[in-house]
Amino acid sequence: MLVEKNVPLQPFNTFGIAAKAMSLVRVQSEADIDALLADPACKAAPKFVLGGGSNIVLTGDVKPLVLKIEIMGKRLVGETAKAWIVEAGAGESWPEFVPWTLHAGYPGLENLALIPGSVGASPVQNIGAYGVELQDRFDSLDAMDLTTGQRFTLNAAQCAFGYRDSVFKHASSQAGDLPGFGLAGKALITRVRFALPKNWKPVLGYADIDKKMAQNPAWRTSGLPDALQIYEWICEIRRAKLPDPQVIGNAGSFFKNPTVTAEQCADIIAREPKIVHYPLADGSIKLAAGWLIDACGWKGKSIGNAGVYERQALVLVNRGGKANPVTGGEVMTLAKSIQTSVYERFGIVLEHEPVVV
Ligand code: EPU
């Protein structure tokens, strides 16, 4: 096991923020964690698990021991009457894994095309887009306890998925949680298995996808689009409105879409008739955070090298590129200014999505 010192993290976070890991270990297998825990200094050290770096804001050099997950492999591991069970190592790239499944003949992940990050990080925030969330295609995952090295497997219920949420985002001592509920900072996901439906049907119904259907009328006569077609459409839709992190550093949606009660929503609509809102099954209302930020005039604005993307106000970007990168401090100053504006105008608290390190 090699502990690397003072490792630049700029290539390993999609914002492109320049910071260093004081110490970093590359984890390519479960045995690497066994070796790490056999070393008393490493066992005792606080640890930070780094996946694809697509959901983090680095505000300085990282002092905890960084575990860079490089566990690879993609394969079919089983099947049930209803689904293909496909497994991927936590270090696999999500945007490469999705087309691999489709070309191998296992549809179901196409709506989650082009989401930056690693397979291992995908269950942590229950990634979702265009009407599909990871939990809809999840079978189980393997993980290791970072203190004891013990291996364990979790099913969907044990992952406690919610909107951009899971057991991996909660600390066990968090008020209101059952004892032992949270796994934040305690577990390392090594492999994830997906149940991809044999009786596949496209998930349509999003305005952007409906627009693609309307622009391609051939589908009206030849039946519904196949998974690869949907994949290509989603790639086109995302490329049109979301910045490619290889070109402009960013961490995807910076804030979660807030939910309010029907009464709160009615109150806001009375003042702001154009507000974009979606009723949810439980009676609450989801508001489009991008719209709220846009309405406060933030689109295209910057503080230092931190900017609000011109085509989607929910995305904060690095305007300094690789040479003069944004700092985590600038990103968080911009985020706080946006939160203040949205709160002052709408009375709504926006919660940020990325983990601030
Ligand atoms: N809108 C504006 N101005 C903006 C941005 C959005 O008015 O600057 C309006 C749009 O016109 C639209 C509404 O807000 O009516 C919603 O926008 P959009 O369809 O782009 O989706 P979103 O709610 O902003 C969410 C996810 C995205 C996901 C898309 C598509 C969250 C936090 N974000 O964005 O996920 O790709 O839906 O399903 O839930 C991510 O998590 O990194 C991410 C990109």
Coordinates of C-alpha atoms and ligand atoms in Angstrom, one line a residue:
M1 CA 0.0 0.0 0.0
L2 CA 1.4 3.3 -1.1
V3 CA 0.5 6.5 0.8
E4 CA 1.1 9.4 -1.6
K5 CA 1.9 12.8 -0.1
N6 CA 0.7 16.3 -1.3
V7 CA -1.3 15.0 -4.3
P8 CA -2.9 17.8 -6.4
L9 CA -6.7 17.2 -6.5
Q10 CA -7.5 19.6 -9.3
P11 CA -7.8 16.8 -11.9
F12 CA -10.0 14.8 -9.5
N13 CA -12.8 17.3 -8.8
T14 CA -15.1 18.4 -11.6
F15 CA -15.1 22.1 -10.4
G16 CA -11.4 22.0 -11.2
I17 CA -10.6 23.7 -7.8
A18 CA -6.9 23.6 -7.0
A19 CA -6.3 21.9 -3.6
K20 CA -4.0 19.1 -2.4
A21 CA -4.6 15.9 -0.5
M22 CA -2.0 15.8 2.3
S23 CA -2.1 12.0 2.0
L24 CA -3.8 9.8 -0.6
V25 CA -4.2 6.1 -1.1
R26 CA -5.6 4.6 -4.3
V27 CA -8.0 1.8 -3.5
Q28 CA -8.2 -0.8 -6.3
S29 CA -9.7 -3.7 -4.3
E30 CA -11.1 -4.7 -1.0
A31 CA -7.6 -6.0 -0.1
D32 CA -6.2 -2.4 -0.3
I33 CA -8.6 -1.5 2.6
D34 CA -7.5 -4.5 4.6
A35 CA -3.9 -3.4 4.2
L36 CA -4.8 0.1 5.1
L37 CA -6.5 -0.9 8.3
A38 CA -3.6 -3.2 9.2
D39 CA -1.5 -0.1 9.5
P40 CA -2.2 1.5 12.9
A41 CA -1.5 5.1 11.7
C42 CA -3.8 4.7 8.7
K43 CA -6.5 2.9 10.7
A44 CA -6.6 5.7 13.3
A45 CA -6.6 8.6 10.6
P46 CA -9.8 10.4 9.7
K47 CA -10.7 9.4 6.1
F48 CA -12.3 11.0 3.1
V49 CA -13.7 8.9 0.3
L50 CA -13.2 10.4 -3.1
G51 CA -15.2 9.0 -6.0
G52 CA -15.6 11.0 -9.3
G53 CA -15.3 14.3 -7.4
S54 CA -18.4 15.6 -9.2
N55 CA -20.3 16.5 -6.1
I56 CA -17.7 18.3 -3.9
V57 CA -16.5 21.8 -3.2
L58 CA -12.9 21.8 -1.9
T59 CA -12.3 24.8 0.4
G60 CA -8.7 24.0 1.2
D61 CA -6.1 21.2 1.3
V62 CA -7.7 18.0 2.5
K63 CA -6.3 16.8 5.8
P64 CA -8.1 13.5 6.3
L65 CA -6.5 10.6 4.4
V66 CA -8.1 10.6 0.9
L67 CA -9.2 7.2 -0.3
K68 CA -9.4 7.5 -4.1
I69 CA -11.6 4.7 -5.3
E70 CA -10.4 2.9 -8.4
I71 CA -12.3 -0.4 -8.1
M72 CA -13.1 -1.4 -11.6
G73 CA -15.1 -4.0 -13.6
K74 CA -18.5 -4.2 -15.3
R75 CA -20.4 -7.5 -15.7
L76 CA -23.6 -9.3 -15.8
V77 CA -23.8 -11.2 -12.5
G78 CA -27.3 -12.8 -12.6
E79 CA -30.8 -12.6 -13.8
T80 CA -34.3 -12.9 -12.4
A81 CA -37.6 -13.5 -14.3
K82 CA -37.9 -9.7 -14.5
A83 CA -34.4 -8.2 -14.6
W84 CA -30.8 -8.5 -15.7
I85 CA -28.5 -7.9 -12.7
V86 CA -25.5 -5.9 -13.7
E87 CA -22.6 -5.1 -11.4
A88 CA -20.0 -2.3 -11.6
G89 CA -17.0 -1.5 -9.5
A90 CA -17.3 1.8 -7.5
G91 CA -14.5 3.4 -9.5
E92 CA -16.1 3.0 -12.9
S93 CA -17.2 6.2 -14.6
W94 CA -21.0 6.6 -14.5
P95 CA -21.2 8.4 -17.9
E96 CA -19.3 5.5 -19.5
F97 CA -21.1 2.8 -17.6
V98 CA -24.6 3.9 -18.9
P99 CA -23.8 3.4 -22.7
W100 CA -21.9 0.1 -21.8
T101 CA -25.1 -1.3 -20.3
L102 CA -27.2 -0.2 -23.3
H103 CA -24.7 -1.7 -25.9
A104 CA -24.6 -4.9 -23.9
G105 CA -28.4 -5.2 -24.2
Y106 CA -29.5 -4.1 -20.7
P107 CA -31.7 -1.1 -21.0
G108 CA -33.0 1.0 -18.1
L109 CA -30.3 3.6 -17.3
E110 CA -30.7 5.7 -20.4
N111 CA -32.4 8.6 -18.7
L112 CA -29.4 8.9 -16.4
A113 CA -27.1 9.5 -19.3
L114 CA -24.1 11.9 -19.0
I115 CA -24.4 12.5 -15.2
P116 CA -20.8 13.1 -14.1
G117 CA -19.3 11.0 -11.3
S118 CA -18.5 7.5 -10.4
V119 CA -20.7 4.4 -10.0
G120 CA -19.8 4.3 -6.3
A121 CA -21.1 7.8 -5.7
S122 CA -24.4 7.2 -7.6
P123 CA -26.3 5.6 -4.7
V124 CA -24.9 8.2 -2.2
Q125 CA -27.0 11.0 -3.6
N126 CA -29.5 8.7 -5.4
I127 CA -28.8 10.5 -8.7
G128 CA -31.8 11.3 -10.8
A129 CA -32.8 12.9 -14.1
Y130 CA -35.8 12.9 -16.5
G131 CA -38.1 10.9 -14.4
V132 CA -35.7 8.1 -13.3
E133 CA -33.9 7.9 -10.0
L134 CA -31.1 5.5 -9.3
Q135 CA -33.4 3.8 -6.7
D136 CA -35.7 2.7 -9.5
R137 CA -32.9 0.6 -11.0
F138 CA -31.0 -0.4 -7.9
D139 CA -30.5 -4.0 -6.8
S140 CA -27.9 -3.9 -4.0
L141 CA -24.4 -2.8 -3.2
D142 CA -21.3 -4.1 -1.4
A143 CA -19.5 -1.9 1.1
M144 CA -16.9 -2.0 3.7
D145 CA -16.8 -0.6 7.2
L146 CA -14.0 1.9 7.3
T147 CA -13.2 1.2 11.0
T148 CA -13.3 -2.6 11.1
G149 CA -12.9 -3.6 7.4
Q150 CA -16.0 -5.7 7.7
R151 CA -17.8 -6.4 4.3
F152 CA -21.6 -5.9 4.1
T153 CA -24.3 -5.8 1.5
L154 CA -27.3 -3.4 1.5
N155 CA -30.5 -3.7 -0.4
A156 CA -32.6 -0.7 -1.5
A157 CA -34.6 -0.4 1.7
Q158 CA -31.4 -0.5 3.8
C159 CA -30.0 2.4 1.6
A160 CA -33.0 4.5 2.7
F161 CA -33.1 6.4 -0.6
G162 CA -34.8 9.8 -0.8
Y163 CA -34.6 12.7 -3.2
R164 CA -30.8 13.2 -3.6
D165 CA -30.5 11.4 -0.3
S166 CA -29.5 8.0 1.2
V167 CA -28.2 6.4 4.4
F168 CA -24.6 7.4 3.2
K169 CA -25.5 11.1 3.7
H170 CA -26.5 10.9 7.3
A171 CA -24.4 10.7 10.4
S172 CA -25.5 8.1 12.9
S173 CA -25.8 10.6 15.7
Q174 CA -28.2 12.9 13.7
A175 CA -31.2 13.9 15.7
G176 CA -34.4 12.0 14.9
D177 CA -32.5 9.1 13.3
L178 CA -32.6 5.6 14.7
P179 CA -29.3 4.6 16.4
G180 CA -26.9 3.3 13.8
F181 CA -28.9 4.6 10.9
G182 CA -26.4 6.9 9.3
L183 CA -23.3 5.7 7.4
A184 CA -21.8 9.0 6.5
G185 CA -18.0 8.8 6.8
K186 CA -18.2 5.2 8.1
A187 CA -18.6 3.1 4.9
L188 CA -16.9 2.7 1.6
I189 CA -19.0 1.5 -1.3
T190 CA -17.0 -1.1 -3.4
R191 CA -19.5 -2.4 -5.9
V192 CA -23.1 -1.6 -7.0
R193 CA -25.6 -3.9 -8.7
F194 CA -28.5 -2.7 -10.9
A195 CA -31.7 -4.6 -11.8
L196 CA -32.3 -3.6 -15.4
P197 CA -35.8 -4.6 -16.6
K198 CA -36.3 -7.3 -19.2
N199 CA -39.7 -5.9 -20.0
W200 CA -38.3 -2.5 -20.6
K201 CA -40.5 0.5 -21.4
P202 CA -39.3 4.1 -22.1
V203 CA -39.8 6.6 -19.3
L204 CA -41.2 9.6 -21.2
G205 CA -43.3 12.5 -20.0
Y206 CA -40.6 15.1 -19.5
A207 CA -41.2 18.2 -21.6
D208 CA -37.7 18.1 -23.1
I209 CA -38.1 14.4 -24.2
D210 CA -41.7 15.1 -25.5
K211 CA -40.1 17.8 -27.7
K212 CA -37.6 15.4 -29.1
M213 CA -40.5 12.9 -29.9
A214 CA -42.4 15.7 -31.6
Q215 CA -39.3 16.7 -33.7
N216 CA -38.8 13.0 -34.7
P217 CA -42.3 12.0 -35.9
A218 CA -41.1 8.7 -37.3
W219 CA -41.6 7.3 -33.8
R220 CA -45.4 7.9 -34.0
T221 CA -45.7 5.2 -36.7
S222 CA -42.9 2.8 -35.8
G223 CA -43.8 2.5 -32.1
L224 CA -41.9 3.9 -29.1
P225 CA -38.3 5.0 -29.2
D226 CA -35.7 2.4 -28.0
A227 CA -33.4 2.9 -25.1
L228 CA -30.4 3.9 -27.3
Q229 CA -32.6 6.6 -29.0
I230 CA -33.6 7.9 -25.6
Y231 CA -30.0 7.9 -24.5
E232 CA -29.0 10.0 -27.5
W233 CA -31.8 12.5 -26.9
I234 CA -30.9 12.9 -23.2
C235 CA -27.3 13.4 -24.2
E236 CA -28.4 16.2 -26.6
I237 CA -30.8 17.8 -24.1
R238 CA -28.1 17.8 -21.4
R239 CA -25.3 19.1 -23.7
A240 CA -27.6 22.0 -24.7
K241 CA -28.3 23.2 -21.2
L242 CA -25.6 21.8 -18.9
P243 CA -21.9 22.7 -19.1
D244 CA -19.4 19.8 -19.8
P245 CA -17.1 19.7 -16.8
Q246 CA -14.2 18.9 -19.1
V247 CA -14.7 22.3 -20.6
I248 CA -16.2 24.4 -17.8
G249 CA -15.8 23.2 -14.3
N250 CA -19.0 22.6 -12.3
A251 CA -20.7 20.2 -9.9
G252 CA -24.0 19.8 -11.6
S253 CA -27.1 21.2 -9.9
F254 CA -25.7 23.2 -6.9
F255 CA -29.0 23.3 -5.0
K256 CA -31.8 20.8 -4.4
N257 CA -35.2 21.6 -5.7
P258 CA -37.1 22.7 -2.5
T259 CA -40.5 21.3 -1.6
V260 CA -43.2 23.4 0.1
T261 CA -46.7 22.7 1.4
A262 CA -49.7 23.5 -0.9
E263 CA -50.6 26.4 1.4
Q264 CA -47.1 27.9 1.1
C265 CA -47.1 27.4 -2.6
A266 CA -50.5 29.2 -3.0
D267 CA -49.1 32.1 -1.0
I268 CA -46.1 32.4 -3.2
I269 CA -48.2 32.0 -6.4
A270 CA -50.4 34.9 -5.3
R271 CA -47.2 37.0 -5.3
E272 CA -45.3 35.3 -8.1
P273 CA -47.8 33.9 -10.6
K274 CA -45.1 32.6 -12.9
I275 CA -43.3 30.4 -10.4
V276 CA -42.5 26.9 -11.9
H277 CA -43.9 24.2 -9.6
Y278 CA -44.8 20.5 -9.7
P279 CA -47.3 18.8 -7.4
L280 CA -45.9 15.6 -5.8
A281 CA -47.8 12.5 -4.9
D282 CA -47.8 13.3 -1.2
G283 CA -49.6 16.6 -1.7
S284 CA -46.5 18.8 -1.3
I285 CA -45.2 21.0 -4.1
K286 CA -41.7 20.9 -5.7
L287 CA -40.4 24.2 -6.8
A288 CA -37.7 24.7 -9.6
A289 CA -34.7 26.1 -7.8
G290 CA -33.3 27.1 -11.1
W291 CA -36.3 29.3 -11.8
L292 CA -36.1 30.9 -8.3
I293 CA -32.4 31.8 -8.8
D294 CA -33.1 33.0 -12.4
A295 CA -36.0 35.2 -11.1
C296 CA -33.6 36.8 -8.6
G297 CA -31.4 37.9 -11.6
W298 CA -28.4 35.6 -10.9
K299 CA -28.2 33.9 -14.3
G300 CA -24.8 34.8 -15.9
K301 CA -23.6 36.7 -12.8
S302 CA -20.3 36.0 -11.0
I303 CA -18.5 36.6 -7.7
G304 CA -14.8 36.4 -8.4
N305 CA -14.2 33.3 -10.5
A306 CA -17.5 31.7 -9.4
G307 CA -20.3 32.1 -11.8
V308 CA -23.9 31.2 -12.4
Y309 CA -24.2 29.3 -15.7
E310 CA -25.9 31.3 -18.5
R311 CA -28.1 28.4 -19.6
Q312 CA -29.2 26.9 -16.3
A313 CA -29.1 29.0 -13.1
L314 CA -29.0 25.9 -10.9
V315 CA -25.4 25.2 -12.0
L316 CA -22.5 27.2 -10.5
V317 CA -19.3 27.2 -12.7
N318 CA -15.6 27.8 -12.5
R319 CA -15.0 30.8 -14.7
G320 CA -11.2 30.8 -14.2
G321 CA -10.5 27.5 -16.0
K322 CA -7.5 25.4 -15.1
A323 CA -5.0 28.2 -15.1
N324 CA -6.8 30.5 -12.6
P325 CA -9.3 28.3 -11.0
V326 CA -12.2 29.3 -8.8
T327 CA -11.6 28.7 -5.0
G328 CA -14.0 26.8 -2.8
G329 CA -14.4 30.0 -0.8
E330 CA -15.6 31.9 -3.9
V331 CA -18.1 29.2 -4.7
M332 CA -19.5 29.2 -1.2
T333 CA -19.7 33.1 -1.1
L334 CA -21.7 33.0 -4.4
A335 CA -23.9 30.2 -3.0
K336 CA -24.6 32.1 0.2
S337 CA -25.4 35.3 -1.8
I338 CA -27.9 33.3 -3.9
Q339 CA -29.4 31.7 -0.9
T340 CA -29.9 35.1 0.7
S341 CA -31.6 36.6 -2.4
V342 CA -33.9 33.6 -2.8
Y343 CA -34.8 33.7 0.9
E344 CA -35.4 37.5 0.9
R345 CA -37.7 37.4 -2.2
F346 CA -39.5 34.0 -1.8
G347 CA -39.0 33.1 1.9
I348 CA -37.4 29.8 0.7
V349 CA -34.2 28.3 2.1
L350 CA -32.2 26.6 -0.7
E351 CA -30.1 23.6 0.4
H352 CA -26.9 23.0 -1.4
E353 CA -26.2 19.6 -2.9
P354 CA -22.4 19.1 -3.1
V355 CA -20.4 18.1 0.0
V356 CA -18.3 21.0 1.2
V357 CA -14.8 19.7 2.2
Ligands
EPU1 N1 -35.5 27.2 -15.1 C1 -35.5 28.5 -15.2 N2 -34.3 29.1 -15.3 C2 -33.1 28.4 -15.1 C3 -33.2 27.0 -14.9 C4 -34.4 26.4 -14.9 O1 -36.5 29.2 -15.4 O2 -32.1 29.1 -15.2 C5 -36.8 26.5 -15.1 C6 -37.0 25.7 -16.4 O3 -37.5 26.4 -17.4 C7 -37.9 24.6 -16.0 C8 -37.6 24.3 -14.5 O4 -36.9 25.5 -14.1 O5 -39.2 25.0 -16.1 C9 -36.8 23.1 -14.2 O6 -35.6 23.1 -15.0 P1 -34.9 21.8 -15.5 O7 -35.9 21.0 -16.4 O8 -33.6 22.2 -16.2 O9 -34.6 20.8 -14.3 P2 -34.1 21.2 -12.8 O10 -35.2 20.9 -11.9 O11 -33.4 22.5 -12.8 C10 -33.4 18.7 -12.2 C11 -32.2 18.0 -11.6 C12 -31.1 17.8 -12.7 C13 -31.7 17.0 -13.8 C14 -33.0 17.7 -14.3 C15 -33.7 16.9 -15.4 C16 -32.1 18.6 -9.3 C17 -31.4 19.4 -8.2 N3 -31.7 18.8 -10.5 O12 -33.0 20.0 -12.6 O13 -30.1 17.1 -12.1 O14 -30.8 16.7 -14.8 O15 -33.9 18.0 -13.3 O16 -34.4 15.8 -14.8 O17 -33.0 17.9 -8.9 C18 -28.0 17.3 -11.0 O18 -28.5 16.8 -10.0 O19 -26.7 17.6 -11.1 C19 -28.8 17.6 -12.2 C20 -28.3 18.2 -13.3

